[in-house]
Structure formats: C-alpha cells, structure tokens
C-alpha cells in the first residue's frame, strides 16, 4: 500500500487510542508512522483526526513532556483543537482555582509554540491560534496572569509597533509569548488585548494604569478576571456537529463528544 492509503488507518487507530485514554500508545503509533513514512505522515494524521481528539492528546504532553504531536502538529490543526480544550475542565476547578487552570493552559500553549526553534513555525502557530474568537480568549486567559506587564507591553506597542523589545517591570514568562504574538499577528494581539481589557482603545493613559498589589481590590477600569475568561471560553466550545468558525462569537454547546 502507498503512504497515502495507510493514513486513514493510522488516523482511526490514533483516534481510538486517544479516546480510550491510551495516550502513550497513541504516541507509539505516531512514532511508528514517522519511522515508516516520515514526519509528513504524522502531520497529515494530525490534520485529519477530529480537533477534539488532538486537544485531548496534546493536553497530556504539556510542559516538559516530549511528544511527536507537539513537535509536528500543523498550525491550523492546533488552532482548531484549542476550541475544545476547555471541555475537559471541571466546573469546580474553574470556580475554586482558576489560576491553576490558567497555568496549565500556559504550559500547553508554551509547550507547542516553543517546541522547536523554528521561528517561522512559531509565527504560524501564533497567527492561526489568535485568529479565532476562542483563540483570542485563550491568550486573554494567559495574559490575565500578568495584567500589569501586558499593559506595559501594550504601551510599548503603541510607541514602537512590532519593533518592541519587551522590557517590563518583571520577568514574567507570559511577556515573551505576548511579544511573539505581537510580531506574529498584530490583529491577534489586539483581539486578545480587547478580550482582557474591553475598554482598551490604544490609549497611553490606559496603558499607564496602575495596579494595586492587593488581589482583593477591584481594578480601576474594566478587566475580565481569569475566572470570567475561563467561563467565557467554556461557552465557546463548539459542538462536534459544527465546524469551528473564525470571528463568530457564537456559543454552540460544551458536549464535545455528542
């Protein structure tokens, strides 16, 4: 059989393994496909399996864990999988420990974006991911962990556009991601910024806003909290009967396996 004729069988095998919770065996299937047919075959499989399956698989390889899927997932396939990532979060965890989810989400995004040193791939991943409504919400969730630093980046973007250095008052790990997003897609950056700060209007006055060190103090201007953004993303999880769309803002349900 030709390489192409093998791909549907590999896709079916990987899908069944992931849905059964056998991520290690799914990864073995990817490794075998790469050995027999090359990295192209893995990328093709990741493009053909349902995005909710890709989301489940990649979620098991966050942070320092190594995965062929993390290294080879096509930017568009990864962007579509992000629409489903919130479906696996327990409601009580969103309510009681939203920061923990945000940190896990950061590990996922950071792990995929910086899996290789390929800057062109990095730009493509960020541009595709930030081009959707749910993608903008995901970046807003990450940015909500460091709102002061994100506004400092915003002030520099106002002054320098994409030629920014990213110097802020802290060395928060979210800042380099924000800088790379600006360079990959100014539109994607704007979408994420408006998700976090609905009142943001490229105003230097707003960019210079001060944040209190008291976490219980209400912000002096409208800013969506991490918890609010997590629930917002949950509402954006598509039904498997619908194809994720760009720029829709339409909630289609949360049952990704219906």
Coordinates of C-alpha atoms in Angstrom, one line a residue:
X1 CA 0.0 0.0 0.0
X2 CA 1.1 3.5 -0.6
X3 CA 1.8 6.0 2.1
X4 CA -1.4 7.9 1.5
X5 CA -3.6 4.7 1.7
X6 CA -2.1 4.0 5.1
X7 CA -3.1 7.3 6.6
X8 CA -6.8 6.7 7.2
X9 CA -6.0 3.5 9.2
X10 CA -3.4 5.3 11.3
X11 CA -5.9 8.2 11.9
X12 CA -8.5 5.7 13.0
X13 CA -6.1 3.9 15.3
X14 CA -4.8 7.1 16.9
X15 CA -8.4 8.4 17.4
X16 CA -9.5 5.2 19.1
X17 CA -6.4 5.1 21.4
X18 CA -6.8 8.8 22.5
X19 CA -10.5 8.4 23.2
X20 CA -9.7 5.3 25.2
X21 CA -7.2 7.2 27.3
X22 CA -4.1 5.4 25.9
X23 CA -2.0 8.4 25.1
X24 CA 1.3 6.6 25.3
X25 CA 0.0 4.0 22.8
X26 CA -1.2 6.8 20.5
X27 CA 2.2 8.4 20.7
X28 CA 3.8 5.0 19.8
X29 CA 1.5 4.9 16.7
X30 CA 2.8 8.4 15.8
X31 CA 6.4 7.2 16.3
X32 CA 5.9 4.2 14.1
X33 CA 4.2 6.3 11.4
X34 CA 7.2 8.7 11.4
X35 CA 9.6 5.8 11.2
X36 CA 7.8 4.2 8.3
X37 CA 6.5 7.2 6.3
X38 CA 8.4 10.2 7.7
X39 CA 7.3 13.3 9.7
X40 CA 4.9 14.2 6.9
X41 CA 2.7 11.3 7.7
X42 CA 2.3 12.4 11.4
X43 CA 1.4 15.9 10.3
X44 CA -1.2 14.5 7.9
X45 CA -2.7 12.3 10.6
X46 CA -2.9 15.3 12.9
X47 CA -4.7 17.3 10.2
X48 CA -7.2 14.5 9.6
X49 CA -8.2 13.4 13.1
X50 CA -11.0 15.4 14.9
X51 CA -9.7 18.5 16.6
X52 CA -11.2 17.4 20.0
X53 CA -9.0 14.3 19.7
X54 CA -5.9 16.4 19.0
X55 CA -6.8 18.6 22.1
X56 CA -7.1 15.5 24.3
X57 CA -3.8 14.1 23.1
X58 CA -1.8 17.3 23.3
X59 CA -3.1 18.1 26.8
X60 CA -1.3 15.0 28.0
X61 CA 2.1 16.4 26.9
X62 CA 2.2 19.8 28.4
X63 CA 5.3 21.4 29.8
X64 CA 8.5 19.4 29.7
X65 CA 6.9 16.2 28.3
X66 CA 8.0 15.2 24.8
X67 CA 5.6 14.4 22.1
X68 CA 5.9 14.0 18.3
X69 CA 2.4 15.5 18.1
X70 CA 3.6 18.6 19.9
X71 CA 6.5 19.0 17.5
X72 CA 4.6 18.3 14.3
X73 CA 1.0 19.4 14.7
X74 CA 0.2 21.7 11.8
X75 CA -0.7 25.3 13.0
X76 CA -4.2 25.1 11.6
X77 CA -4.9 21.7 13.3
X78 CA -3.6 23.0 16.6
X79 CA -5.6 26.2 16.3
X80 CA -8.8 24.2 15.8
X81 CA -8.0 21.9 18.7
X82 CA -7.8 24.8 21.0
X83 CA -11.5 25.3 20.6
X84 CA -12.1 22.1 22.7
X85 CA -9.5 22.4 25.4
X86 CA -11.9 23.9 27.9
X87 CA -14.3 21.0 27.7
X88 CA -12.1 18.9 29.9
X89 CA -12.0 21.4 32.8
X90 CA -14.2 20.5 35.9
X91 CA -16.6 23.3 36.8
X92 CA -15.5 23.2 40.5
X93 CA -11.8 23.8 39.4
X94 CA -12.8 26.8 37.3
X95 CA -14.7 28.2 40.3
X96 CA -12.2 27.3 43.1
X97 CA -8.7 27.5 41.4
X98 CA -8.8 29.4 38.0
X99 CA -5.2 30.3 38.3
X100 CA -4.2 26.6 38.3
X101 CA -6.1 26.1 35.0
X102 CA -4.5 29.2 33.5
X103 CA -1.1 27.9 34.4
X104 CA -1.9 24.5 32.9
X105 CA -3.1 26.3 29.8
X106 CA 0.0 28.3 29.6
X107 CA 2.1 25.1 29.8
X108 CA 0.1 23.7 26.9
X109 CA 0.4 26.8 24.7
X110 CA 4.1 27.4 25.6
X111 CA 4.9 23.8 25.0
X112 CA 3.6 23.8 21.5
X113 CA 4.7 27.2 20.4
X114 CA 8.3 26.8 21.7
X115 CA 8.6 23.1 21.0
X116 CA 11.2 23.9 18.3
X117 CA 13.5 26.8 17.3
X118 CA 11.7 27.2 14.0
X119 CA 10.7 30.9 14.1
X120 CA 8.5 30.7 11.0
X121 CA 6.5 27.8 12.5
X122 CA 6.2 29.7 15.8
X123 CA 4.7 32.7 13.9
X124 CA 2.3 30.5 12.0
X125 CA 1.2 28.8 15.2
X126 CA 0.5 32.1 17.0
X127 CA -1.2 33.7 14.0
X128 CA -3.5 30.7 13.4
X129 CA -4.3 30.3 17.1
X130 CA -5.1 34.0 17.7
X131 CA -7.3 34.4 14.5
X132 CA -10.3 32.8 16.2
X133 CA -12.6 34.1 19.0
X134 CA -11.7 31.2 21.3
X135 CA -8.0 31.7 20.5
X136 CA -8.3 35.3 21.5
X137 CA -9.9 34.2 24.7
X138 CA -7.2 31.7 25.4
X139 CA -4.5 34.3 25.0
X140 CA -6.5 36.7 27.2
X141 CA -6.6 34.0 29.9
X142 CA -2.8 33.7 29.8
X143 CA -2.4 37.5 29.8
X144 CA -4.7 37.8 32.8
X145 CA -2.0 36.2 34.9
X146 CA 0.2 39.3 34.4
X147 CA -2.1 42.2 33.6
X148 CA 0.4 44.9 34.7
X149 CA 3.1 43.5 32.4
X150 CA 0.7 43.1 29.5
X151 CA -0.3 46.8 29.7
X152 CA 3.4 47.7 29.7
X153 CA 3.8 45.7 26.5
X154 CA 0.7 47.4 25.1
X155 CA 2.2 50.8 25.9
X156 CA 5.4 49.9 24.0
X157 CA 3.4 48.5 21.1
X158 CA 1.7 51.9 20.9
X159 CA 5.1 53.6 20.6
X160 CA 7.0 51.1 18.5
X161 CA 4.6 48.8 16.8
X162 CA 6.1 45.4 16.1
X163 CA 9.6 46.7 16.8
X164 CA 9.3 46.2 20.5
X165 CA 11.9 45.0 23.0
X166 CA 9.5 43.6 25.7
X167 CA 11.2 45.3 28.6
X168 CA 8.7 45.3 31.5
X169 CA 8.8 45.7 35.3
X170 CA 9.1 41.9 35.8
X171 CA 10.4 38.8 34.0
X172 CA 7.1 37.0 33.9
X173 CA 7.1 34.1 31.4
X174 CA 3.9 35.5 29.7
X175 CA 5.8 38.5 28.4
X176 CA 7.9 36.7 25.7
X177 CA 4.8 35.0 24.5
X178 CA 3.0 38.3 24.2
X179 CA 5.9 39.9 22.4
X180 CA 6.0 37.0 19.9
X181 CA 2.2 37.3 19.4
X182 CA 2.6 41.0 18.5
X183 CA 5.3 40.1 16.0
X184 CA 3.3 37.2 14.5
X185 CA -0.1 38.9 14.3
X186 CA -0.9 42.5 15.4
X187 CA -4.6 41.7 14.8
X188 CA -4.3 38.6 17.0
X189 CA -2.6 40.7 19.7
X190 CA -5.4 43.3 19.5
X191 CA -8.1 40.7 19.8
X192 CA -6.6 39.1 22.9
X193 CA -6.0 42.6 24.4
X194 CA -9.6 43.6 23.9
X195 CA -10.8 40.3 25.4
X196 CA -8.8 41.0 28.6
X197 CA -9.4 44.8 28.6
X198 CA -12.7 45.5 26.9
X199 CA -12.2 49.3 27.4
X200 CA -8.8 49.3 25.8
X201 CA -8.6 51.8 22.9
X202 CA -4.8 52.1 22.2
X203 CA -4.7 54.8 24.8
X204 CA -1.4 55.6 26.5
X205 CA -3.5 56.7 29.6
X206 CA -4.9 53.2 29.9
X207 CA -1.5 51.6 29.3
X208 CA -0.1 53.7 32.2
X209 CA -2.8 52.5 34.6
X210 CA -1.6 51.4 37.9
X211 CA -2.3 48.0 39.5
X212 CA -2.8 47.5 43.2
X213 CA -0.8 44.8 44.9
X214 CA -3.9 43.8 46.8
X215 CA -5.6 40.9 44.9
X216 CA -8.9 41.6 46.5
X217 CA -9.1 45.2 45.4
X218 CA -11.3 46.0 42.4
X219 CA -9.5 47.2 39.3
X220 CA -9.9 50.9 38.5
X221 CA -11.1 50.0 34.9
X222 CA -12.8 47.1 33.3
X223 CA -10.7 44.0 33.2
X224 CA -12.1 40.5 32.8
X225 CA -10.8 38.1 35.5
X226 CA -9.2 34.8 34.8
X227 CA -12.3 33.0 36.1
X228 CA -14.6 35.1 33.9
X229 CA -12.4 34.3 30.8
X230 CA -12.4 30.6 31.6
X231 CA -16.2 30.5 31.7
X232 CA -16.2 32.6 28.5
X233 CA -14.0 30.1 26.8
X234 CA -16.2 27.2 28.1
X235 CA -19.2 28.8 26.3
X236 CA -17.2 29.0 23.1
X237 CA -16.5 25.2 22.9
X238 CA -18.2 24.0 19.7
X239 CA -20.4 21.0 19.3
X240 CA -18.8 18.3 17.2
X241 CA -21.6 18.7 14.8
X242 CA -20.3 22.2 13.9
X243 CA -17.1 23.3 12.4
X244 CA -15.2 25.9 14.4
X245 CA -15.6 29.3 12.7
X246 CA -13.5 32.4 12.8
X247 CA -15.0 35.6 14.3
X248 CA -18.4 34.1 15.2
X249 CA -18.7 34.7 19.0
X250 CA -21.5 32.1 18.9
X251 CA -21.8 29.6 21.7
X252 CA -22.6 26.1 20.3
X253 CA -22.5 24.0 23.5
X254 CA -20.0 22.1 25.5
X255 CA -20.5 18.4 24.8
X256 CA -17.5 17.8 22.6
X257 CA -18.3 14.1 22.2
X258 CA -22.0 14.4 21.3

